[in-house]
Amino acid sequence: MAEAGADTVLEGLNAAQREAVLTGSSHNLVLAGAGTGKTTTIVARLRHQLRQGVSPERLLAITFTRRAAAEIRSRVQAEIGVGGAQEGVAAMTFHGWAMRHVRNNPDVFGYEGWSVLDAEDQAQVMRGVVGRGKRVEGLKADQIVDVLSFARNTRITLAEAIRVKHPDQTIDAKAVGAIVRAFEERKRERQYLNYDDILMIFAERLKDPAVAAWVGSHYEEILVDEMQDTNPLQWLLIDPLVPHTRFYCVGDDAQSIYGFRGADFASIHSFRDRVPGARVLKLEDNYRSTQEILDLSNWLLDQSPLGYDKHLRAVRGSGAKPELHSFETPQDEAGWIAAEMMRARDDGQPWATHLILVRSNYSGRAIEARLVENDIPYVFYGGVKLLESAHVRDVLSALRVVSNPDDEIAWMRLLTLLPRVGDRTAARVFDDVLDARGAGLSAREARERALKGLPGWLAAGLDAIEEASARVDDAVGRAASMLTPVLAHKYRNDNWDARSRDLSHVERLAASRPSISAFIEEYLLSPVFTSELSQDRSDGDHVIVSTVHSAKGLERDWAFCAGVSAGAYPSARSLGDVDSIEEERRVLYVALTRARDRLIVTRTFAHTPVRAWVSTSAGLGFVEDAYFLGALPEALVREEVHTAARLPKPVSPPGAGVGGPREIDLGVDLGDLE
DNA sequence: AGCCATGGTATTTTT
DNA sequence: TACCATGGCT
């Protein structure tokens, strides 16, 4: 019986994958190139352990996103088949994992009743400290938040982080440090935790060997996905547990794209030093793409001064050449992508065949607009997250002030929804709440006193929410109906219908959650995208639009890599720093390696060389052409230049072209127009 | 003068 | 979703 089980676990795996699944070493690092069956191997490893009799709650998979966690859970569950009634394997993010321990063991960690802040709220707190619209040493509140987070995630000093993030400014780190101290003090007063605090609290307690032994004793094995994106702060959660449990880490240095968050792919190279006795295994056969797609991807890495020593080989063999399409404007580009998918649709190809990869949320918006226009169903990974959208935050602010009356950020948001109430008035009301609380009044009494001058429905509505708070979906429903009149006005010109639908989604998600704060926390630590929710009632056949960063693990028959223009790859902002440029190269590499059969690279103008000074460890060097596709050998792609067939338009004055002056070389390639 | 509402602009990547 | 400028109101 056990034998039969093992056979099912290993079915369809190649020799290297089997080796990786069966390894008996206590710590392992699996170096898995793009498309080599990374998730398959992780799932098989988990199933293997379950077959060996390990109980599921003693296994933990740390992933990057809610989606990756859900996929692992469901695949383990599905393939386990019989006995599926058992509790599934835990799969969650570093933050979700740390927070679970902190929440479940207040006596060990000492943080009871603290609320988690997302990036936006955190910036709001910092703005309060810095002063609205003000700067400290030339840095805006958001920039200080960023630099502080970078320092904490990389475990370097604030002064060093400032130098790294703002190399060309002279900044007095002491002045910034004073602001940071005030910021931390404010968070402590209000009992707020940000993302980094969660990891720090856990890491600090793990320094106690008894705590480390206790945490480690929960797990037979901890699997870490996307190991190359693990930063020094996250390593502080791993290191102390190494003696107490097994680690099974999976990653690919060529796909490291979170350097901006402190990840250093070199820590993968030094894995064996950090985790003594670890075994390193490699998966090198690519099952995803055709050789032509891998040839282009390999070429890109070969151009790098860093030796990746990586040449993916396609098990599937040969296919069509990747395509490179150039357009005059982003609108033309988006329009063509939509048209190309619709043409395929007419030939019977499902929408789900397609993946569109974009560099930024912002650039995805143009594509999104085209899909909406053409009624093409899509989900945007990396678009607006449900709990980050303005209307959802509005409603949640009402829940938050009930759940935690000292939540300043939530009070400010809620109060400024009211007509004739701005920052000043809201701040006064919040002060009244604090005063009343300080005088020993209950939350309800404090509200009654502080909200005197405001419309009566507010205090009454908050009371109703409080009464319903045992059923979180009910509380959400009451908050939404209380605020509907003001929200309908606030968003009257801004898609109120769709926003209103989102609020019902929130209500549905809140059902059976234990508390308001637990509900909010869950979706802050592993977010869902609004477009995921609006799509899930359809038959599931939809295009995926994704930022490259959110596209980890994704693959589709066709992949459109959009906006691969000069000045974008590498992004103009990364010029001047060789590490950032190389990270950009890996971003493009991740994008290219998503395609199974057809890789379509699109860009918006003919190439002009991007010249850059780059500082390297060897000194300052001049790069004549930093654009990754600048020296692309013709043989690797099939190139096509599209010029819009438009009615004649008035001639624009010289220099008034879209995006400023460019040398657009249109002369030679336009032969097909004649 | 203080406060609030509104419209136009620009935007790297995420837990 | 800021940020900024502008304009109206108290």
XYZ file of C-alpha atoms (C1' of nucleotides) in Angstrom:
699
model
C 0.000 0.000 0.000
C 2.775 2.396 0.922
C 4.526 1.292 -2.265
C 1.509 2.079 -4.396
C 1.313 5.467 -2.739
C 4.936 6.217 -3.496
C 4.391 5.297 -7.115
C 1.553 7.784 -7.448
C 3.676 10.448 -5.851
C 6.501 9.960 -8.320
C 4.420 9.404 -11.412
C 5.389 11.609 -14.314
C 8.538 12.943 -12.642
C 11.978 12.781 -14.241
C 15.023 11.412 -12.454
C 16.191 14.758 -11.069
C 12.721 15.569 -9.780
C 12.402 12.155 -8.133
C 15.748 12.656 -6.488
C 14.553 16.035 -5.206
C 11.325 14.572 -3.877
C 12.947 11.610 -2.125
C 16.056 13.299 -0.741
C 16.821 12.090 2.760
C 19.047 14.987 3.726
C 17.584 17.088 6.518
C 18.087 20.391 4.722
C 17.788 20.835 0.989
C 18.000 23.581 -1.584
C 16.426 22.783 -4.930
C 17.655 25.085 -7.677
C 14.832 24.989 -10.146
C 15.094 26.993 -13.348
C 12.017 28.510 -14.948
C 9.556 25.883 -16.148
C 11.415 22.930 -14.641
C 8.503 21.753 -12.536
C 9.110 23.616 -9.318
C 5.559 23.551 -8.004
C 5.114 19.954 -9.109
C 8.179 19.037 -7.092
C 7.024 20.924 -3.999
C 3.634 19.276 -4.165
C 5.178 15.828 -4.679
C 7.523 16.418 -1.762
C 4.596 17.261 0.491
C 2.642 14.248 -0.698
C 5.674 12.059 -0.189
C 5.916 13.148 3.437
C 2.232 12.549 4.009
C 2.642 9.042 2.577
C 5.508 8.544 4.996
C 3.034 9.171 7.780
C 3.848 12.772 8.597
C 0.659 14.453 9.724
C -0.337 17.478 7.662
C -0.266 19.981 10.504
C 3.440 19.221 10.928
C 4.205 20.497 7.433
C 4.375 24.149 6.449
C 4.813 25.672 3.008
C 5.894 29.302 2.928
C 4.864 30.968 -0.303
C 4.807 34.436 -1.718
C 1.138 34.961 -2.333
C -2.298 33.767 -1.331
C -2.652 32.325 -4.827
C 0.512 30.234 -4.636
C -0.529 28.976 -1.212
C -3.984 28.046 -2.485
C -2.530 26.219 -5.468
C -0.214 24.126 -3.313
C -2.985 23.346 -0.851
C -5.422 22.301 -3.529
C -2.935 20.219 -5.477
C -1.788 18.388 -2.384
C -5.387 17.822 -1.395
C -6.571 16.776 -4.853
C -3.803 14.294 -5.426
C -4.025 12.835 -1.971
C -7.494 11.719 -2.966
C -8.971 9.358 -0.365
C -8.662 10.536 3.165
C -9.092 14.048 1.840
C -11.316 14.833 4.781
C -8.195 15.511 6.803
C -7.002 18.985 7.555
C -4.893 20.334 4.676
C -1.245 21.305 4.736
C -0.620 24.862 5.948
C 0.567 27.121 3.149
C 1.017 30.834 3.844
C 3.304 33.815 3.532
C 6.138 34.668 5.922
C 3.966 37.420 7.342
C 0.917 35.229 7.722
C 2.965 32.558 9.446
C 4.673 34.949 11.861
C 1.396 36.647 12.686
C -0.335 33.363 13.354
C 2.215 32.534 16.034
C 2.092 36.053 17.482
C -1.729 35.986 17.639
C -2.070 32.475 18.982
C 0.502 32.957 21.716
C 0.129 36.383 23.306
C 1.856 35.100 26.436
C 4.980 34.281 24.424
C 5.067 37.345 22.181
C 3.252 39.971 24.214
C 1.261 41.672 21.473
C -2.421 41.407 22.168
C -4.913 43.754 20.560
C -2.485 45.454 18.192
C -3.706 46.211 14.677
C -1.867 45.619 11.458
C -1.352 48.594 9.137
C -1.025 48.261 5.407
C 1.326 50.391 3.328
C -1.201 53.154 2.900
C -2.086 53.533 6.568
C 1.550 53.413 7.429
C 2.270 56.282 5.071
C -0.598 58.136 6.705
C 0.985 57.759 10.132
C 4.291 58.961 8.744
C 2.566 61.937 7.118
C 1.184 62.816 10.511
C 4.689 62.862 11.935
C 6.328 64.687 9.046
C 3.477 67.146 8.504
C 1.166 67.251 5.537
C 2.939 67.969 2.277
C 6.174 68.652 4.187
C 9.543 67.086 3.637
C 12.412 66.160 5.903
C 15.840 66.542 4.349
C 14.118 66.624 0.977
C 12.356 63.298 1.579
C 8.590 62.906 1.455
C 6.814 60.816 4.093
C 6.438 57.879 1.703
C 10.121 57.939 0.893
C 11.039 57.825 4.563
C 8.717 54.854 5.034
C 10.428 53.140 2.100
C 13.935 53.777 3.239
C 13.123 52.651 6.777
C 11.569 49.452 5.513
C 14.562 48.795 3.289
C 16.906 49.264 6.242
C 14.915 46.866 8.390
C 14.571 44.218 5.692
C 18.242 44.291 4.784
C 19.439 44.712 8.380
C 21.535 47.776 7.568
C 21.581 51.149 9.288
C 19.238 53.929 8.350
C 22.182 56.017 7.160
C 23.315 53.214 4.848
C 19.811 52.690 3.540
C 19.538 56.399 2.773
C 22.798 56.246 0.849
C 21.621 53.253 -1.167
C 18.168 54.606 -1.972
C 19.156 58.239 -2.522
C 22.782 58.167 -3.627
C 22.814 61.559 -5.298
C 21.396 63.568 -2.400
C 23.187 64.728 0.705
C 20.891 63.824 3.542
C 21.450 64.205 7.246
C 20.578 60.750 8.512
C 20.233 62.074 12.068
C 17.343 64.330 11.100
C 15.611 61.437 9.358
C 16.384 59.239 12.354
C 14.563 61.657 14.653
C 11.488 61.444 12.458
C 11.698 57.671 12.411
C 11.822 57.600 16.206
C 8.730 59.791 16.391
C 7.036 57.508 13.869
C 7.825 54.407 15.904
C 6.594 56.152 19.044
C 3.314 57.053 17.364
C 2.814 53.482 16.212
C 3.450 52.214 19.713
C 0.933 54.673 21.224
C -1.737 53.573 18.812
C -0.741 49.916 18.997
C -0.082 49.644 15.277
C 2.104 47.026 13.627
C 3.417 47.347 10.094
C 4.558 44.463 7.914
C 8.144 44.670 9.070
C 7.167 44.768 12.743
C 5.443 41.420 12.366
C 8.621 39.731 11.145
C 10.766 41.588 13.690
C 8.634 40.533 16.658
C 8.901 36.927 15.600
C 12.620 37.181 14.860
C 13.330 38.829 18.215
C 11.621 36.082 20.184
C 13.359 33.393 18.147
C 16.645 34.645 19.567
C 15.624 32.854 22.744
C 16.777 29.248 22.148
C 13.854 27.885 24.120
C 11.379 29.743 21.909
C 13.188 28.594 18.762
C 13.093 24.991 19.958
C 9.408 25.333 20.777
C 8.479 26.852 17.392
C 10.663 24.340 15.545
C 9.031 21.451 17.372
C 5.755 22.235 15.562
C 7.187 21.222 12.206
C 8.648 18.145 10.636
C 9.662 20.178 7.609
C 9.261 23.749 6.416
C 9.213 24.326 2.647
C 10.171 27.753 1.349
C 9.120 28.642 -2.167
C 10.854 31.425 -4.163
C 13.878 31.221 -1.905
C 15.800 33.688 -4.079
C 13.417 36.431 -2.955
C 13.977 35.875 0.737
C 15.575 38.886 2.396
C 17.844 39.143 5.454
C 14.929 39.910 7.777
C 13.153 36.766 6.622
C 16.371 34.816 7.064
C 16.180 35.789 10.740
C 13.092 33.600 10.940
C 14.862 30.686 9.275
C 18.307 30.644 10.897
C 17.248 29.940 14.495
C 14.979 27.087 13.406
C 17.613 25.219 11.390
C 18.639 23.019 14.320
C 15.033 22.212 15.200
C 13.284 21.275 11.961
C 14.082 20.438 8.353
C 14.167 23.071 5.615
C 13.311 22.380 1.995
C 13.953 25.509 -0.034
C 13.246 25.983 -3.707
C 14.425 28.846 -5.864
C 16.209 30.200 -8.923
C 18.828 32.932 -8.754
C 17.956 34.089 -12.275
C 14.434 34.888 -11.135
C 15.368 37.077 -8.196
C 13.343 40.273 -8.642
C 12.776 41.536 -5.113
C 16.090 43.261 -4.529
C 14.183 46.482 -3.919
C 12.749 44.774 -0.847
C 16.135 43.628 0.347
C 16.327 40.183 -1.235
C 19.826 39.154 -2.216
C 20.022 36.200 -4.569
C 23.638 35.651 -3.515
C 22.274 34.147 -0.297
C 21.219 31.215 -2.444
C 24.823 30.723 -3.500
C 25.937 30.715 0.126
C 23.082 28.486 1.228
C 25.370 25.684 2.324
C 27.338 28.047 4.548
C 24.189 29.340 6.179
C 22.541 25.953 6.539
C 25.276 23.482 7.399
C 24.908 20.062 5.861
C 22.373 21.207 3.295
C 22.181 19.314 0.056
C 21.844 21.239 -3.192
C 19.886 19.700 -6.052
C 19.251 21.043 -9.520
C 16.356 20.845 -11.917
C 17.398 21.852 -15.406
C 14.999 20.341 -17.908
C 12.377 22.825 -19.020
C 8.985 21.322 -19.747
C 7.164 24.560 -20.343
C 8.482 26.276 -23.440
C 9.761 25.617 -26.904
C 13.488 25.877 -27.562
C 13.072 29.133 -29.518
C 11.559 30.823 -26.490
C 14.363 29.544 -24.298
C 16.992 30.628 -26.848
C 15.826 34.215 -26.480
C 15.668 33.925 -22.676
C 19.117 32.338 -22.508
C 20.503 35.032 -24.769
C 19.201 37.719 -22.420
C 20.987 36.184 -19.444
C 24.164 35.651 -21.471
C 24.354 39.397 -22.071
C 24.688 39.962 -18.330
C 28.053 40.668 -16.734
C 26.928 38.391 -13.906
C 27.549 34.805 -14.894
C 24.270 32.982 -14.336
C 25.598 29.781 -15.809
C 22.082 28.959 -16.844
C 21.010 27.434 -20.110
C 17.512 26.086 -20.130
C 16.941 23.214 -22.511
C 13.516 22.519 -23.888
C 12.331 18.956 -23.460
C 9.506 19.812 -25.854
C 11.901 20.719 -28.652
C 11.398 23.233 -31.409
C 8.477 25.567 -32.138
C 7.713 29.025 -33.474
C 10.131 31.903 -33.190
C 9.349 34.582 -30.608
C 7.852 37.725 -32.126
C 8.861 41.324 -31.615
C 6.204 43.890 -32.527
C 6.810 47.639 -32.509
C 4.046 50.278 -32.366
C 3.804 54.016 -32.471
C 1.860 54.461 -29.256
C 0.868 52.418 -26.196
C -2.739 52.661 -27.414
C -1.806 50.998 -30.681
C 0.095 48.357 -28.764
C -2.801 47.599 -26.398
C -5.258 47.644 -29.277
C -3.239 45.161 -31.276
C -2.901 42.788 -28.321
C -6.650 42.856 -27.804
C -7.271 42.366 -31.529
C -4.830 39.454 -31.679
C -6.597 37.695 -28.830
C -10.014 38.325 -30.356
C -8.806 36.926 -33.665
C -7.682 33.767 -31.862
C -11.001 33.675 -30.071
C -12.781 33.625 -33.412
C -10.728 30.535 -34.226
C -12.093 28.895 -31.093
C -9.190 29.587 -28.766
C -10.226 30.170 -25.123
C -9.401 33.439 -23.373
C -7.485 31.464 -20.785
C -4.802 30.786 -23.375
C -3.405 34.266 -22.839
C -1.179 35.944 -20.324
C -0.292 39.614 -20.664
C 2.726 40.733 -18.675
C 3.325 44.339 -17.727
C 6.091 46.058 -15.818
C 3.936 48.230 -13.574
C 0.367 48.533 -12.379
C 0.178 51.804 -14.163
C 1.115 50.398 -17.544
C -1.405 47.619 -17.026
C -4.211 50.173 -16.868
C -3.984 50.969 -20.580
C -4.284 47.282 -21.451
C -7.086 46.818 -18.975
C -9.017 49.656 -20.574
C -8.789 47.956 -23.957
C -10.037 44.665 -22.548
C -12.993 46.362 -20.912
C -13.758 48.204 -24.123
C -13.832 44.936 -26.061
C -15.676 42.915 -23.407
C -12.770 40.558 -22.975
C -12.987 38.847 -19.556
C -9.793 39.244 -17.565
C -8.253 39.138 -14.118
C -5.567 41.651 -13.259
C -2.937 40.259 -10.892
C -1.187 43.220 -9.426
C -4.093 45.559 -9.993
C -6.115 47.031 -7.173
C -6.202 44.916 -4.051
C -9.581 44.646 -2.440
C -8.606 46.085 0.926
C -6.603 48.854 -0.718
C -9.425 50.228 -2.809
C -10.771 53.530 -1.524
C -14.398 52.495 -1.073
C -13.520 49.321 0.824
C -11.201 51.274 3.097
C -14.022 53.715 3.702
C -16.335 50.959 4.893
C -13.663 49.161 6.887
C -12.813 52.387 8.692
C -16.228 52.225 10.350
C -15.544 48.658 11.475
C -12.104 49.562 12.695
C -13.177 52.398 14.967
C -15.665 50.042 16.573
C -13.149 47.268 16.971
C -10.418 49.625 18.210
C -11.584 53.091 19.370
C -7.992 54.399 19.448
C -7.460 53.713 15.731
C -6.607 57.251 14.652
C -6.147 56.450 10.959
C -9.551 54.812 10.752
C -11.280 57.673 12.620
C -9.743 60.247 10.294
C -10.850 58.367 7.224
C -14.356 57.784 8.509
C -14.922 61.354 9.694
C -13.640 63.041 6.563
C -16.272 61.146 4.591
C -18.851 63.464 6.099
C -19.705 66.620 4.211
C -18.059 69.741 5.584
C -15.596 67.685 7.592
C -11.933 67.879 6.622
C -8.673 67.078 8.355
C -8.992 69.774 10.995
C -12.466 68.969 12.146
C -11.786 65.250 12.065
C -8.659 65.682 14.170
C -10.656 67.650 16.754
C -13.297 64.958 16.944
C -10.664 62.272 17.324
C -9.066 64.250 20.158
C -12.448 64.339 21.845
C -12.676 60.566 21.499
C -9.264 60.162 23.103
C -10.143 62.569 25.911
C -13.355 60.761 26.642
C -11.532 57.445 26.617
C -8.907 58.908 28.933
C -11.691 59.942 31.304
C -12.622 56.286 31.577
C -15.659 56.249 29.320
C -16.593 53.170 27.345
C -16.107 53.187 23.609
C -19.796 53.739 23.104
C -20.026 56.628 25.553
C -16.910 58.190 24.078
C -18.482 58.079 20.634
C -21.697 59.590 21.902
C -19.851 62.521 23.432
C -17.340 63.176 20.632
C -19.820 62.833 17.757
C -22.351 65.311 19.216
C -22.025 67.967 16.541
C -22.177 65.472 13.672
C -25.112 63.819 11.904
C -26.905 61.460 14.273
C -26.827 58.482 11.913
C -23.090 58.122 12.448
C -23.174 57.406 16.164
C -26.274 55.264 15.721
C -24.693 53.343 12.849
C -21.523 52.659 14.819
C -23.617 51.364 17.707
C -25.391 49.034 15.303
C -22.060 47.797 13.963
C -20.883 47.149 17.492
C -23.984 45.119 18.226
C -23.444 43.056 15.068
C -19.707 42.616 15.489
C -19.921 38.957 16.467
C -20.978 38.297 12.885
C -18.431 40.113 10.802
C -20.358 39.894 7.517
C -23.337 41.420 9.275
C -21.168 44.226 10.612
C -19.802 44.866 7.118
C -23.345 44.989 5.758
C -24.396 47.575 8.336
C -21.324 49.697 7.755
C -21.940 49.602 4.015
C -25.575 50.594 4.283
C -24.804 53.320 6.799
C -22.244 54.831 4.429
C -23.975 54.195 1.127
C -25.408 57.726 0.786
C -22.063 59.464 1.344
C -20.156 56.941 -0.750
C -22.606 57.143 -3.636
C -21.978 60.856 -3.661
C -18.204 60.618 -3.231
C -17.883 58.145 -6.122
C -20.723 59.489 -8.243
C -18.408 60.063 -11.206
C -16.152 57.169 -10.439
C -17.698 53.803 -11.105
C -19.985 53.661 -8.096
C -21.841 50.602 -9.402
C -18.722 48.467 -9.585
C -17.553 49.753 -6.224
C -20.857 48.892 -4.694
C -20.498 45.338 -5.987
C -17.085 45.125 -4.342
C -18.731 45.903 -1.041
C -20.941 42.837 -1.381
C -17.809 40.803 -2.072
C -16.309 42.107 1.130
C -19.445 41.118 2.989
C -19.265 37.617 1.557
C -15.572 37.220 2.401
C -16.243 38.347 5.961
C -18.691 35.551 6.650
C -17.608 33.157 9.399
C -14.544 35.183 10.301
C -13.908 35.212 14.042
C -13.581 38.970 14.453
C -13.364 42.243 12.591
C -9.646 42.546 13.230
C -8.933 38.936 12.260
C -10.802 39.438 9.006
C -8.967 42.634 8.104
C -5.646 41.153 9.083
C -6.097 38.050 6.976
C -6.701 40.054 3.829
C -3.940 42.538 4.574
C -1.366 39.786 4.974
C -2.432 37.860 1.894
C -4.433 40.134 -0.355
C -6.912 39.364 -3.117
C -7.295 41.500 -6.203
C -10.661 43.104 -6.915
C -10.702 41.720 -10.439
C -10.285 38.183 -9.095
C -13.549 38.559 -7.229
C -15.603 40.084 -9.995
C -14.489 37.333 -12.365
C -15.119 34.318 -10.172
C -18.816 34.088 -11.022
C -18.080 33.688 -14.722
C -17.200 30.315 -16.212
C -13.557 30.928 -15.364
C -12.398 31.445 -18.935
C -10.474 34.691 -18.821
C -7.290 36.393 -19.895
C -4.734 37.128 -17.181
C -3.068 40.500 -17.032
C -0.253 40.493 -14.524
C 2.679 42.545 -13.407
C 5.816 40.496 -13.821
C 6.259 40.525 -10.059
C 2.859 38.923 -9.554
C 3.423 36.415 -12.364
C 5.625 34.036 -10.419
C 4.755 30.503 -11.291
C 2.286 31.526 -13.993
C 2.415 30.085 -17.488
C 0.138 30.188 -20.517
C 0.233 29.021 -24.139
C 0.638 32.582 -25.323
C 2.434 35.258 -23.363
C 2.379 38.889 -24.417
C 5.236 40.830 -22.824
C 4.053 44.405 -23.209
C 5.958 47.651 -23.020
C 9.397 46.156 -23.576
C 10.612 49.519 -24.863
C 13.844 51.413 -24.579
C 13.741 53.366 -21.339
C 11.513 50.727 -19.747
C 13.792 47.649 -19.782
C 15.830 48.617 -17.933
C 13.680 51.302 -16.416
C 15.184 54.749 -16.642
C 15.102 54.898 -12.840
C 17.462 51.988 -12.482
C 20.197 53.468 -14.650
C 23.315 54.316 -12.731
C 23.270 51.233 -10.571
C 24.441 47.962 -12.023
C 22.567 45.857 -9.470
C 19.263 47.500 -10.326
C 19.899 47.100 -14.028
C 20.622 43.428 -13.560
C 17.481 43.042 -11.503
C 15.544 44.582 -14.381
C 17.126 42.021 -16.674
C 15.821 39.255 -14.445
C 12.378 40.856 -14.480
C 12.359 40.593 -18.245
C 13.711 37.049 -18.007
C 10.839 36.034 -15.747
C 8.414 37.576 -18.237
C 9.887 35.808 -21.278
C 9.923 32.418 -19.635
C 6.147 32.416 -18.947
C 5.226 31.408 -22.518
C 4.620 27.827 -23.583
C 4.103 28.072 -27.342
C 4.008 31.637 -28.498
C 6.015 34.474 -27.014
C 4.992 37.915 -28.198
C 7.169 40.834 -27.154
C 5.669 44.247 -27.847
C 7.078 47.754 -27.546
C 6.160 51.271 -28.434
C 8.773 52.885 -30.526
C 11.697 52.109 -32.674
C 14.763 51.635 -30.658
C 17.047 54.506 -29.788
C 20.159 53.690 -27.792
C 19.903 54.302 -24.050
C 23.240 55.581 -22.851
C 24.132 55.377 -19.204
C 26.911 55.805 -16.726
C 26.943 52.857 -14.453
C 28.873 52.511 -11.229
C 30.126 49.016 -10.634
C 32.318 47.583 -7.944
C 35.105 47.940 -10.521
C 34.503 51.670 -10.913
C 32.499 53.877 -13.206
C 31.741 52.517 -16.637
C 29.859 53.837 -19.621
C 27.249 51.639 -21.206
C 26.665 52.674 -24.781
C 23.358 50.891 -25.054
C 21.687 49.785 -21.850
C 18.450 48.729 -23.586
C 18.247 44.976 -23.267
C 16.926 44.403 -26.771
C 19.284 46.939 -28.336
C 21.687 44.351 -29.692
C 19.178 41.592 -30.209
C 20.378 39.222 -32.931
C 17.923 39.122 -35.811
C 17.892 35.361 -35.899
C 16.275 35.057 -32.457
C 12.974 36.769 -33.260
C 10.584 37.518 -36.043
C 10.237 41.267 -36.084
C 7.258 43.292 -37.252
C 6.745 47.040 -37.258
C 3.170 48.292 -37.094
C 2.211 51.742 -38.192
C -1.357 52.729 -37.646
C -3.377 53.110 -40.809
C -5.033 56.364 -39.882
C -6.819 59.061 -41.791
C -4.480 61.920 -42.592
C -4.242 64.266 -39.641
C -2.945 67.810 -39.363
C 0.806 67.774 -39.109
C 1.977 68.302 -35.545
C 4.598 70.935 -34.934
C 8.108 69.503 -34.668
C 8.973 68.301 -31.198
C 5.356 67.872 -30.133
C 5.385 64.107 -30.532
C 4.071 61.814 -27.821
C 6.495 61.659 -24.936
C 8.902 64.257 -26.260
C 11.546 64.210 -28.947
C 12.690 60.836 -30.106
C 14.648 59.564 -33.012
C 12.111 57.272 -34.561
C 13.701 55.391 -37.375
C 10.775 54.803 -39.685
C 12.479 55.067 -43.053
C 13.616 51.593 -43.888
C 11.175 49.245 -42.221
C 8.035 50.654 -43.787
C 8.352 48.962 -47.119
C 5.139 47.022 -46.612
C 3.094 50.208 -46.662
C 3.938 51.074 -50.222
C -7.172 83.420 7.347
C -8.682 78.924 7.921
C -11.027 75.174 6.052
C -13.080 72.322 2.605
C -14.277 70.673 -2.199
C -12.840 69.836 -6.793
C -10.216 69.000 -10.908
C -6.030 67.976 -13.310
C -1.599 65.354 -13.245
C 1.633 61.708 -12.687
C 2.790 56.801 -11.056
C 8.178 50.606 -10.537
C 8.078 46.259 -8.526
C 5.057 43.865 -2.805
C 3.970 41.616 2.069
C -4.162 57.399 -5.100
C -1.351 61.200 -3.809
C -0.153 66.034 -4.753
C -1.026 70.550 -6.144
C -3.548 74.651 -7.520
C -7.736 77.007 -7.424
C -11.868 78.760 -5.820
C -15.765 79.136 -2.597
C -17.421 79.480 2.012
C -17.387 80.793 6.994
